[in-house]
Structures are given as C-alpha cells and as structure tokens.
Amino acid sequence: MGSTGTVLRELRGAQKSAKGVSLYSRYVNRPAGRVLAAGAYRAGLTPNQVTLVSAAFTYAALAAVALVEPSWTLGLAVYAALAVGFAFDSADGQLARLTGRGGPDGEWLDHVVDCGKLLLVHAAVLISFYRFGELPSDAWLLLPLGFQLAAVVTFCAGLLREQLGKAAAAGAPAGSTAAPVSRVRAVGLLPADYGVFCLVFLLLGAPGAFRAGYAALAVVHTLFLAAFLTKWFRELRALRPG
C-alpha cells in the first residue's frame, strides 16, 4: 500500500472527464472526494462501503431537516453533512477506478443511493414546511413536489441518455472525437449542481429566505430540465440508423 501522496497522484490520473461537469464538482467536490478516496484506500474500505458512508451522511442530514425545527445551527450541520456525503459520493467511483474493484453492482448501488437522495431531499423539505413553516399559503406545499419531479426526471432521463447513447455508439464506426471541455458551460451548469443546491440549507435559520432561495432553485432546475430534455432528445434522434 503506497503513501497517501502516491495514492493521490494515482487518483488524479484516474479522474473521469470534466466534460459536462460544473466548476463546483470539478474544483471542489472531486478534489474533496479524491482526499476521501485516498483515506478510504488506506483504511481498506471497498467502493461499496464508501457508497454506504455517503448514504449515511446524506440520509442523516435529510432526516434532521424533516424532524428538527429549523435554525441556523441545524442549517450549518445539514449543509456540512450533505457536502461530506456528496464528496463521498465522488470518492466511491474514484476508489473503484483506482483499485479496479468497480462493477455493475457498485454502479447500481450508487444510482440507488442517488435516486433515494433526490426523492428524500425534497420530501424532507415538504415535511419541514408542513411541521414548522409558517407558510404564506398552503400552495407552498406543492413547491417541493414540483422540485422533486424536476430533479427525478432530470436524473432518470440523464441516465437513459447515457445508456442509450452508449448502446448506439457501440454499433457506430469509430473515429469521432470528443468535444473540448468548455469553461463557459462549466460555469453555466453551477445552478444545476447538487453541491450548489445544498448551500440553500444554510438559510434554514431564516425561513423566508430559505423559501425564496429554494423556490428560485426550483425555477432554475425546471428550466434546466426543459433544456436538457430538448438537447438529449435531439442527440438520441440523431443516433437513429439510416
């Protein structure tokens, strides 16, 4: 087992492409995940165990949102746990590529945890609104449901786009080159990044500000969903044979 410095260098060489990744994921979450992956490697953890650690941090934070009265202290704790959970979510894949111990079971587990996270984060906000929020109108209870719909459809449609694209590319002639990584795109994707979304929980101590920030993000994610669906549909249609 090499030194931590050696492991970190090997992890840097085993990174996924930065294409389609926001600046937060590229410069904050992935580097944090790399450090956690190196620590997990030194501790002898498997990628699947790291995925479960990620789930523990994330789901504990979401349970706190649903069960504990909002406050500045809660907001800080929830954000910290979600950020750590997200970093571990990056670490499991990096550890799998480093050790060669990844597989369909690990990818499946990772996606199951991610899907549960997207469902529960908005369910937790809905429960918090209902239990603790002095809402201007009961219509605010519909907001987390709409946000949840946009998040889950984006997640599932993105996975299908990736898998169907791979299947189509497998039968296509070789020779196509990947588009260069765009910094402008990386900046533009920031509002849709889960790590940036988690920042809104720092406002839990100010219910009005939290609702406003959460609503603004819901609108942005819905607009991104419309753009992504249009883009992915066109890309898949272009892959049709003949």
PDB file of C-alpha atoms in Angstrom:
ATOM      1  CA  MET A   1       0.000   0.000   0.000  1.00  0.00           C
ATOM      2  CA  GLY A   2       1.602   3.238  -1.155  1.00  0.00           C
ATOM      3  CA  SER A   3       1.848   6.505   0.682  1.00  0.00           C
ATOM      4  CA  THR A   4      -1.082   8.904   0.727  1.00  0.00           C
ATOM      5  CA  GLY A   5       0.778  11.196  -1.700  1.00  0.00           C
ATOM      6  CA  THR A   6       1.275   8.327  -4.133  1.00  0.00           C
ATOM      7  CA  VAL A   7      -2.361   7.321  -3.882  1.00  0.00           C
ATOM      8  CA  LEU A   8      -3.491  10.904  -4.526  1.00  0.00           C
ATOM      9  CA  ARG A   9      -1.306  11.101  -7.627  1.00  0.00           C
ATOM     10  CA  GLU A  10      -2.775   7.856  -8.935  1.00  0.00           C
ATOM     11  CA  LEU A  11      -6.281   9.128  -8.234  1.00  0.00           C
ATOM     12  CA  ARG A  12      -5.587  12.329 -10.186  1.00  0.00           C
ATOM     13  CA  GLY A  13      -4.657  10.163 -13.147  1.00  0.00           C
ATOM     14  CA  ALA A  14      -7.869   8.159 -12.867  1.00  0.00           C
ATOM     15  CA  GLN A  15     -10.344  11.045 -12.993  1.00  0.00           C
ATOM     16  CA  LYS A  16     -13.421  10.984 -15.184  1.00  0.00           C
ATOM     17  CA  SER A  17     -13.719  13.513 -17.971  1.00  0.00           C
ATOM     18  CA  ALA A  18     -14.543  17.071 -16.943  1.00  0.00           C
ATOM     19  CA  LYS A  19     -16.962  17.401 -19.867  1.00  0.00           C
ATOM     20  CA  GLY A  20     -20.450  18.353 -18.682  1.00  0.00           C
ATOM     21  CA  VAL A  21     -19.251  18.979 -15.112  1.00  0.00           C
ATOM     22  CA  SER A  22     -19.795  22.247 -13.259  1.00  0.00           C
ATOM     23  CA  LEU A  23     -16.980  24.236 -11.676  1.00  0.00           C
ATOM     24  CA  TYR A  24     -18.118  23.145  -8.203  1.00  0.00           C
ATOM     25  CA  SER A  25     -17.805  19.463  -8.997  1.00  0.00           C
ATOM     26  CA  ARG A  26     -14.540  19.950 -10.872  1.00  0.00           C
ATOM     27  CA  TYR A  27     -12.719  22.132  -8.360  1.00  0.00           C
ATOM     28  CA  VAL A  28     -14.432  21.380  -5.037  1.00  0.00           C
ATOM     29  CA  ASN A  29     -16.275  18.080  -4.912  1.00  0.00           C
ATOM     30  CA  ARG A  30     -13.932  15.917  -6.965  1.00  0.00           C
ATOM     31  CA  PRO A  31     -10.768  17.094  -5.157  1.00  0.00           C
ATOM     32  CA  ALA A  32     -12.507  16.552  -1.792  1.00  0.00           C
ATOM     33  CA  GLY A  33     -13.619  13.127  -2.979  1.00  0.00           C
ATOM     34  CA  ARG A  34     -10.055  12.359  -4.023  1.00  0.00           C
ATOM     35  CA  VAL A  35      -8.799  13.010  -0.494  1.00  0.00           C
ATOM     36  CA  LEU A  36     -11.590  10.862   0.969  1.00  0.00           C
ATOM     37  CA  ALA A  37     -10.901   8.117  -1.571  1.00  0.00           C
ATOM     38  CA  ALA A  38      -7.220   8.103  -0.566  1.00  0.00           C
ATOM     39  CA  GLY A  39      -8.231   7.817   3.094  1.00  0.00           C
ATOM     40  CA  ALA A  40     -10.681   5.020   2.288  1.00  0.00           C
ATOM     41  CA  TYR A  41      -7.974   3.199   0.336  1.00  0.00           C
ATOM     42  CA  ARG A  42      -5.581   3.464   3.273  1.00  0.00           C
ATOM     43  CA  ALA A  43      -8.336   2.207   5.587  1.00  0.00           C
ATOM     44  CA  GLY A  44      -9.044  -0.793   3.350  1.00  0.00           C
ATOM     45  CA  LEU A  45     -12.613   0.187   2.524  1.00  0.00           C
ATOM     46  CA  THR A  46     -14.321  -1.074  -0.619  1.00  0.00           C
ATOM     47  CA  PRO A  47     -16.077   1.278  -3.072  1.00  0.00           C
ATOM     48  CA  ASN A  48     -19.465  -0.088  -1.974  1.00  0.00           C
ATOM     49  CA  GLN A  49     -18.647   0.646   1.665  1.00  0.00           C
ATOM     50  CA  VAL A  50     -17.746   4.217   0.700  1.00  0.00           C
ATOM     51  CA  THR A  51     -21.121   4.500  -1.070  1.00  0.00           C
ATOM     52  CA  LEU A  52     -22.840   3.450   2.152  1.00  0.00           C
ATOM     53  CA  VAL A  53     -20.840   6.026   4.120  1.00  0.00           C
ATOM     54  CA  SER A  54     -22.059   8.646   1.652  1.00  0.00           C
ATOM     55  CA  ALA A  55     -25.637   7.461   2.180  1.00  0.00           C
ATOM     56  CA  ALA A  56     -25.256   7.613   5.970  1.00  0.00           C
ATOM     57  CA  PHE A  57     -24.154  11.271   5.942  1.00  0.00           C
ATOM     58  CA  THR A  58     -26.766  12.301   3.385  1.00  0.00           C
ATOM     59  CA  TYR A  59     -29.772  10.475   4.810  1.00  0.00           C
ATOM     60  CA  ALA A  60     -28.977  11.539   8.383  1.00  0.00           C
ATOM     61  CA  ALA A  61     -28.928  15.166   7.247  1.00  0.00           C
ATOM     62  CA  LEU A  62     -32.256  14.793   5.435  1.00  0.00           C
ATOM     63  CA  ALA A  63     -33.850  13.137   8.465  1.00  0.00           C
ATOM     64  CA  ALA A  64     -32.737  16.131  10.529  1.00  0.00           C
ATOM     65  CA  VAL A  65     -34.383  18.539   8.060  1.00  0.00           C
ATOM     66  CA  ALA A  66     -37.674  16.676   8.425  1.00  0.00           C
ATOM     67  CA  LEU A  67     -37.591  16.124  12.193  1.00  0.00           C
ATOM     68  CA  VAL A  68     -35.777  19.094  13.766  1.00  0.00           C
ATOM     69  CA  GLU A  69     -37.086  22.641  13.979  1.00  0.00           C
ATOM     70  CA  PRO A  70     -35.164  24.881  11.547  1.00  0.00           C
ATOM     71  CA  SER A  71     -32.361  27.021  12.992  1.00  0.00           C
ATOM     72  CA  TRP A  72     -29.009  28.438  11.927  1.00  0.00           C
ATOM     73  CA  THR A  73     -27.231  25.642  13.795  1.00  0.00           C
ATOM     74  CA  LEU A  74     -29.326  22.995  12.046  1.00  0.00           C
ATOM     75  CA  GLY A  75     -28.682  24.616   8.683  1.00  0.00           C
ATOM     76  CA  LEU A  76     -24.919  24.558   9.176  1.00  0.00           C
ATOM     77  CA  ALA A  77     -24.970  20.927  10.347  1.00  0.00           C
ATOM     78  CA  VAL A  78     -27.218  19.836   7.482  1.00  0.00           C
ATOM     79  CA  TYR A  79     -25.103  21.583   4.875  1.00  0.00           C
ATOM     80  CA  ALA A  80     -21.887  20.100   6.277  1.00  0.00           C
ATOM     81  CA  ALA A  81     -23.325  16.567   6.286  1.00  0.00           C
ATOM     82  CA  LEU A  82     -24.727  16.918   2.764  1.00  0.00           C
ATOM     83  CA  ALA A  83     -21.434  18.305   1.448  1.00  0.00           C
ATOM     84  CA  VAL A  84     -19.463  15.459   3.046  1.00  0.00           C
ATOM     85  CA  GLY A  85     -21.963  12.927   1.730  1.00  0.00           C
ATOM     86  CA  PHE A  86     -21.621  14.386  -1.761  1.00  0.00           C
ATOM     87  CA  ALA A  87     -17.822  14.209  -1.540  1.00  0.00           C
ATOM     88  CA  PHE A  88     -18.016  10.547  -0.515  1.00  0.00           C
ATOM     89  CA  ASP A  89     -20.346  10.053  -3.486  1.00  0.00           C
ATOM     90  CA  SER A  90     -17.452  11.162  -5.675  1.00  0.00           C
ATOM     91  CA  ALA A  91     -14.934   9.131  -3.671  1.00  0.00           C
ATOM     92  CA  ASP A  92     -16.582   5.755  -4.288  1.00  0.00           C
ATOM     93  CA  GLY A  93     -16.132   5.970  -8.055  1.00  0.00           C
ATOM     94  CA  GLN A  94     -12.585   7.263  -7.741  1.00  0.00           C
ATOM     95  CA  LEU A  95     -11.719   4.414  -5.381  1.00  0.00           C
ATOM     96  CA  ALA A  96     -13.285   1.909  -7.782  1.00  0.00           C
ATOM     97  CA  ARG A  97     -11.154   3.168 -10.671  1.00  0.00           C
ATOM     98  CA  LEU A  98      -8.014   3.166  -8.502  1.00  0.00           C
ATOM     99  CA  THR A  99      -8.471  -0.394  -7.229  1.00  0.00           C
ATOM    100  CA  GLY A 100     -10.224  -1.930 -10.233  1.00  0.00           C
ATOM    101  CA  ARG A 101     -12.899  -3.217  -7.860  1.00  0.00           C
ATOM    102  CA  GLY A 102     -15.807  -1.451  -9.505  1.00  0.00           C
ATOM    103  CA  GLY A 103     -18.571  -3.348 -11.227  1.00  0.00           C
ATOM    104  CA  PRO A 104     -22.251  -3.368 -12.131  1.00  0.00           C
ATOM    105  CA  ASP A 105     -23.230  -3.978  -8.507  1.00  0.00           C
ATOM    106  CA  GLY A 106     -21.362  -0.871  -7.344  1.00  0.00           C
ATOM    107  CA  GLU A 107     -22.766   1.305 -10.119  1.00  0.00           C
ATOM    108  CA  TRP A 108     -26.256   0.025  -9.318  1.00  0.00           C
ATOM    109  CA  LEU A 109     -25.841   0.741  -5.597  1.00  0.00           C
ATOM    110  CA  ASP A 110     -24.517   4.223  -6.310  1.00  0.00           C
ATOM    111  CA  HIS A 111     -27.505   5.053  -8.521  1.00  0.00           C
ATOM    112  CA  VAL A 112     -29.968   3.653  -5.972  1.00  0.00           C
ATOM    113  CA  VAL A 113     -28.474   5.866  -3.245  1.00  0.00           C
ATOM    114  CA  ASP A 114     -28.532   8.888  -5.570  1.00  0.00           C
ATOM    115  CA  CYS A 115     -32.152   8.294  -6.546  1.00  0.00           C
ATOM    116  CA  GLY A 116     -33.174   7.940  -2.913  1.00  0.00           C
ATOM    117  CA  LYS A 117     -31.321  11.167  -2.118  1.00  0.00           C
ATOM    118  CA  LEU A 118     -33.201  13.121  -4.783  1.00  0.00           C
ATOM    119  CA  LEU A 119     -36.539  11.815  -3.557  1.00  0.00           C
ATOM    120  CA  LEU A 120     -35.835  12.347   0.130  1.00  0.00           C
ATOM    121  CA  VAL A 121     -34.283  15.807  -0.002  1.00  0.00           C
ATOM    122  CA  HIS A 122     -37.485  17.348  -1.328  1.00  0.00           C
ATOM    123  CA  ALA A 123     -39.699  15.123   0.805  1.00  0.00           C
ATOM    124  CA  ALA A 124     -37.775  16.365   3.851  1.00  0.00           C
ATOM    125  CA  VAL A 125     -38.344  19.997   2.827  1.00  0.00           C
ATOM    126  CA  LEU A 126     -42.052  19.280   2.359  1.00  0.00           C
ATOM    127  CA  ILE A 127     -42.284  17.739   5.847  1.00  0.00           C
ATOM    128  CA  SER A 128     -40.371  20.671   7.346  1.00  0.00           C
ATOM    129  CA  PHE A 129     -42.693  23.141   5.613  1.00  0.00           C
ATOM    130  CA  TYR A 130     -45.722  21.283   6.976  1.00  0.00           C
ATOM    131  CA  ARG A 131     -44.430  20.805  10.532  1.00  0.00           C
ATOM    132  CA  PHE A 132     -42.527  24.010  11.201  1.00  0.00           C
ATOM    133  CA  GLY A 133     -43.157  26.528   8.442  1.00  0.00           C
ATOM    134  CA  GLU A 134     -45.497  29.466   8.913  1.00  0.00           C
ATOM    135  CA  LEU A 135     -46.314  29.473   5.231  1.00  0.00           C
ATOM    136  CA  PRO A 136     -47.959  32.432   3.491  1.00  0.00           C
ATOM    137  CA  SER A 137     -50.174  29.909   1.707  1.00  0.00           C
ATOM    138  CA  ASP A 138     -50.729  26.152   1.640  1.00  0.00           C
ATOM    139  CA  ALA A 139     -49.754  26.320  -2.025  1.00  0.00           C
ATOM    140  CA  TRP A 140     -46.122  26.377  -0.854  1.00  0.00           C
ATOM    141  CA  LEU A 141     -46.542  22.690  -0.005  1.00  0.00           C
ATOM    142  CA  LEU A 142     -46.715  21.980  -3.737  1.00  0.00           C
ATOM    143  CA  LEU A 143     -43.295  23.501  -4.370  1.00  0.00           C
ATOM    144  CA  PRO A 144     -41.196  20.570  -3.049  1.00  0.00           C
ATOM    145  CA  LEU A 145     -43.330  18.155  -5.085  1.00  0.00           C
ATOM    146  CA  GLY A 146     -42.674  20.123  -8.262  1.00  0.00           C
ATOM    147  CA  PHE A 147     -38.957  20.413  -7.472  1.00  0.00           C
ATOM    148  CA  GLN A 148     -38.828  16.690  -6.761  1.00  0.00           C
ATOM    149  CA  LEU A 149     -40.445  15.941 -10.126  1.00  0.00           C
ATOM    150  CA  ALA A 150     -37.915  18.098 -11.990  1.00  0.00           C
ATOM    151  CA  ALA A 151     -34.957  16.560 -10.124  1.00  0.00           C
ATOM    152  CA  VAL A 152     -36.013  12.923 -10.575  1.00  0.00           C
ATOM    153  CA  VAL A 153     -36.951  13.304 -14.243  1.00  0.00           C
ATOM    154  CA  THR A 154     -33.606  15.019 -14.934  1.00  0.00           C
ATOM    155  CA  PHE A 155     -31.739  12.211 -13.135  1.00  0.00           C
ATOM    156  CA  CYS A 156     -33.590   9.362 -14.853  1.00  0.00           C
ATOM    157  CA  ALA A 157     -33.596  10.982 -18.302  1.00  0.00           C
ATOM    158  CA  GLY A 158     -29.872  11.679 -17.997  1.00  0.00           C
ATOM    159  CA  LEU A 159     -29.125   8.066 -17.119  1.00  0.00           C
ATOM    160  CA  LEU A 160     -31.212   6.825 -20.035  1.00  0.00           C
ATOM    161  CA  ARG A 161     -29.479   9.266 -22.380  1.00  0.00           C
ATOM    162  CA  GLU A 162     -26.115   7.951 -21.269  1.00  0.00           C
ATOM    163  CA  GLN A 163     -27.028   4.276 -21.578  1.00  0.00           C
ATOM    164  CA  LEU A 164     -28.882   4.602 -24.891  1.00  0.00           C
ATOM    165  CA  GLY A 165     -26.056   6.715 -26.261  1.00  0.00           C
ATOM    166  CA  LYS A 166     -23.516   4.045 -25.303  1.00  0.00           C
ATOM    167  CA  ALA A 167     -25.620   1.343 -26.953  1.00  0.00           C
ATOM    168  CA  ALA A 168     -25.889   3.347 -30.161  1.00  0.00           C
ATOM    169  CA  ALA A 169     -22.196   4.254 -30.135  1.00  0.00           C
ATOM    170  CA  ALA A 170     -21.237   0.588 -29.792  1.00  0.00           C
ATOM    171  CA  GLY A 171     -22.519  -0.079 -33.285  1.00  0.00           C
ATOM    172  CA  ALA A 172     -21.261   3.137 -34.824  1.00  0.00           C
ATOM    173  CA  PRO A 173     -17.979   3.439 -36.749  1.00  0.00           C
ATOM    174  CA  ALA A 174     -15.012   4.697 -34.758  1.00  0.00           C
ATOM    175  CA  GLY A 175     -13.265   7.960 -35.380  1.00  0.00           C
ATOM    176  CA  SER A 176     -15.466  10.569 -33.730  1.00  0.00           C
ATOM    177  CA  THR A 177     -13.664  12.973 -31.406  1.00  0.00           C
ATOM    178  CA  ALA A 178     -14.965  14.263 -28.094  1.00  0.00           C
ATOM    179  CA  ALA A 179     -15.919  17.907 -27.827  1.00  0.00           C
ATOM    180  CA  PRO A 180     -13.477  20.015 -25.806  1.00  0.00           C
ATOM    181  CA  VAL A 181     -14.286  20.882 -22.200  1.00  0.00           C
ATOM    182  CA  SER A 182     -15.978  24.285 -22.030  1.00  0.00           C
ATOM    183  CA  ARG A 183     -15.353  26.552 -19.042  1.00  0.00           C
ATOM    184  CA  VAL A 184     -18.392  28.638 -20.008  1.00  0.00           C
ATOM    185  CA  ARG A 185     -20.536  25.513 -19.840  1.00  0.00           C
ATOM    186  CA  ALA A 186     -18.956  24.588 -16.507  1.00  0.00           C
ATOM    187  CA  VAL A 187     -19.991  27.987 -15.115  1.00  0.00           C
ATOM    188  CA  GLY A 188     -23.455  27.729 -16.650  1.00  0.00           C
ATOM    189  CA  LEU A 189     -24.047  24.354 -15.006  1.00  0.00           C
ATOM    190  CA  LEU A 190     -23.379  25.694 -11.493  1.00  0.00           C
ATOM    191  CA  PRO A 191     -27.072  26.354 -10.639  1.00  0.00           C
ATOM    192  CA  ALA A 192     -27.924  22.735 -11.538  1.00  0.00           C
ATOM    193  CA  ASP A 193     -25.109  21.222  -9.445  1.00  0.00           C
ATOM    194  CA  TYR A 194     -26.267  19.285  -6.379  1.00  0.00           C
ATOM    195  CA  GLY A 195     -23.398  20.711  -4.337  1.00  0.00           C
ATOM    196  CA  VAL A 196     -24.544  24.255  -5.093  1.00  0.00           C
ATOM    197  CA  PHE A 197     -28.133  23.299  -4.296  1.00  0.00           C
ATOM    198  CA  CYS A 198     -27.044  22.122  -0.833  1.00  0.00           C
ATOM    199  CA  LEU A 199     -25.967  25.685   0.000  1.00  0.00           C
ATOM    200  CA  VAL A 200     -29.620  26.707   0.374  1.00  0.00           C
ATOM    201  CA  PHE A 201     -29.821  24.756   3.637  1.00  0.00           C
ATOM    202  CA  LEU A 202     -27.506  27.315   5.232  1.00  0.00           C
ATOM    203  CA  LEU A 203     -30.589  29.571   5.197  1.00  0.00           C
ATOM    204  CA  LEU A 204     -32.688  27.278   7.405  1.00  0.00           C
ATOM    205  CA  GLY A 205     -32.409  29.785  10.247  1.00  0.00           C
ATOM    206  CA  ALA A 206     -34.333  32.352   8.174  1.00  0.00           C
ATOM    207  CA  PRO A 207     -37.474  30.576   6.910  1.00  0.00           C
ATOM    208  CA  GLY A 208     -38.467  33.335   4.487  1.00  0.00           C
ATOM    209  CA  ALA A 209     -35.010  33.460   2.909  1.00  0.00           C
ATOM    210  CA  PHE A 210     -34.888  29.667   2.716  1.00  0.00           C
ATOM    211  CA  ARG A 211     -38.253  29.524   0.940  1.00  0.00           C
ATOM    212  CA  ALA A 212     -37.162  32.217  -1.512  1.00  0.00           C
ATOM    213  CA  GLY A 213     -33.839  30.510  -2.245  1.00  0.00           C
ATOM    214  CA  TYR A 214     -35.455  27.097  -2.570  1.00  0.00           C
ATOM    215  CA  ALA A 215     -38.144  28.477  -4.900  1.00  0.00           C
ATOM    216  CA  ALA A 216     -35.531  30.217  -7.067  1.00  0.00           C
ATOM    217  CA  LEU A 217     -33.580  26.976  -7.386  1.00  0.00           C
ATOM    218  CA  ALA A 218     -36.778  25.099  -8.246  1.00  0.00           C
ATOM    219  CA  VAL A 219     -37.411  27.501 -11.135  1.00  0.00           C
ATOM    220  CA  VAL A 220     -33.809  27.204 -12.347  1.00  0.00           C
ATOM    221  CA  HIS A 221     -33.865  23.395 -12.194  1.00  0.00           C
ATOM    222  CA  THR A 222     -37.147  23.302 -14.103  1.00  0.00           C
ATOM    223  CA  LEU A 223     -35.656  25.486 -16.841  1.00  0.00           C
ATOM    224  CA  PHE A 224     -32.575  23.259 -16.959  1.00  0.00           C
ATOM    225  CA  LEU A 225     -34.844  20.210 -17.228  1.00  0.00           C
ATOM    226  CA  ALA A 226     -36.593  21.659 -20.280  1.00  0.00           C
ATOM    227  CA  ALA A 227     -33.222  22.477 -21.883  1.00  0.00           C
ATOM    228  CA  PHE A 228     -31.716  19.068 -21.082  1.00  0.00           C
ATOM    229  CA  LEU A 229     -34.741  17.134 -22.370  1.00  0.00           C
ATOM    230  CA  THR A 230     -34.675  19.043 -25.651  1.00  0.00           C
ATOM    231  CA  LYS A 231     -30.925  18.513 -26.036  1.00  0.00           C
ATOM    232  CA  TRP A 232     -30.974  14.813 -25.151  1.00  0.00           C
ATOM    233  CA  PHE A 233     -33.955  14.077 -27.404  1.00  0.00           C
ATOM    234  CA  ARG A 234     -32.221  15.703 -30.357  1.00  0.00           C
ATOM    235  CA  GLU A 235     -28.983  13.845 -29.657  1.00  0.00           C
ATOM    236  CA  LEU A 236     -30.724  10.485 -29.452  1.00  0.00           C
ATOM    237  CA  ARG A 237     -32.778  11.162 -32.580  1.00  0.00           C
ATOM    238  CA  ALA A 238     -29.538  11.924 -34.411  1.00  0.00           C
ATOM    239  CA  LEU A 239     -28.260   8.453 -33.437  1.00  0.00           C
ATOM    240  CA  ARG A 240     -31.076   6.643 -35.238  1.00  0.00           C
ATOM    241  CA  PRO A 241     -29.717   4.415 -38.006  1.00  0.00           C
ATOM    242  CA  GLY A 242     -30.346   5.381 -41.600  1.00  0.00           C
TER     243      GLY A 242
END
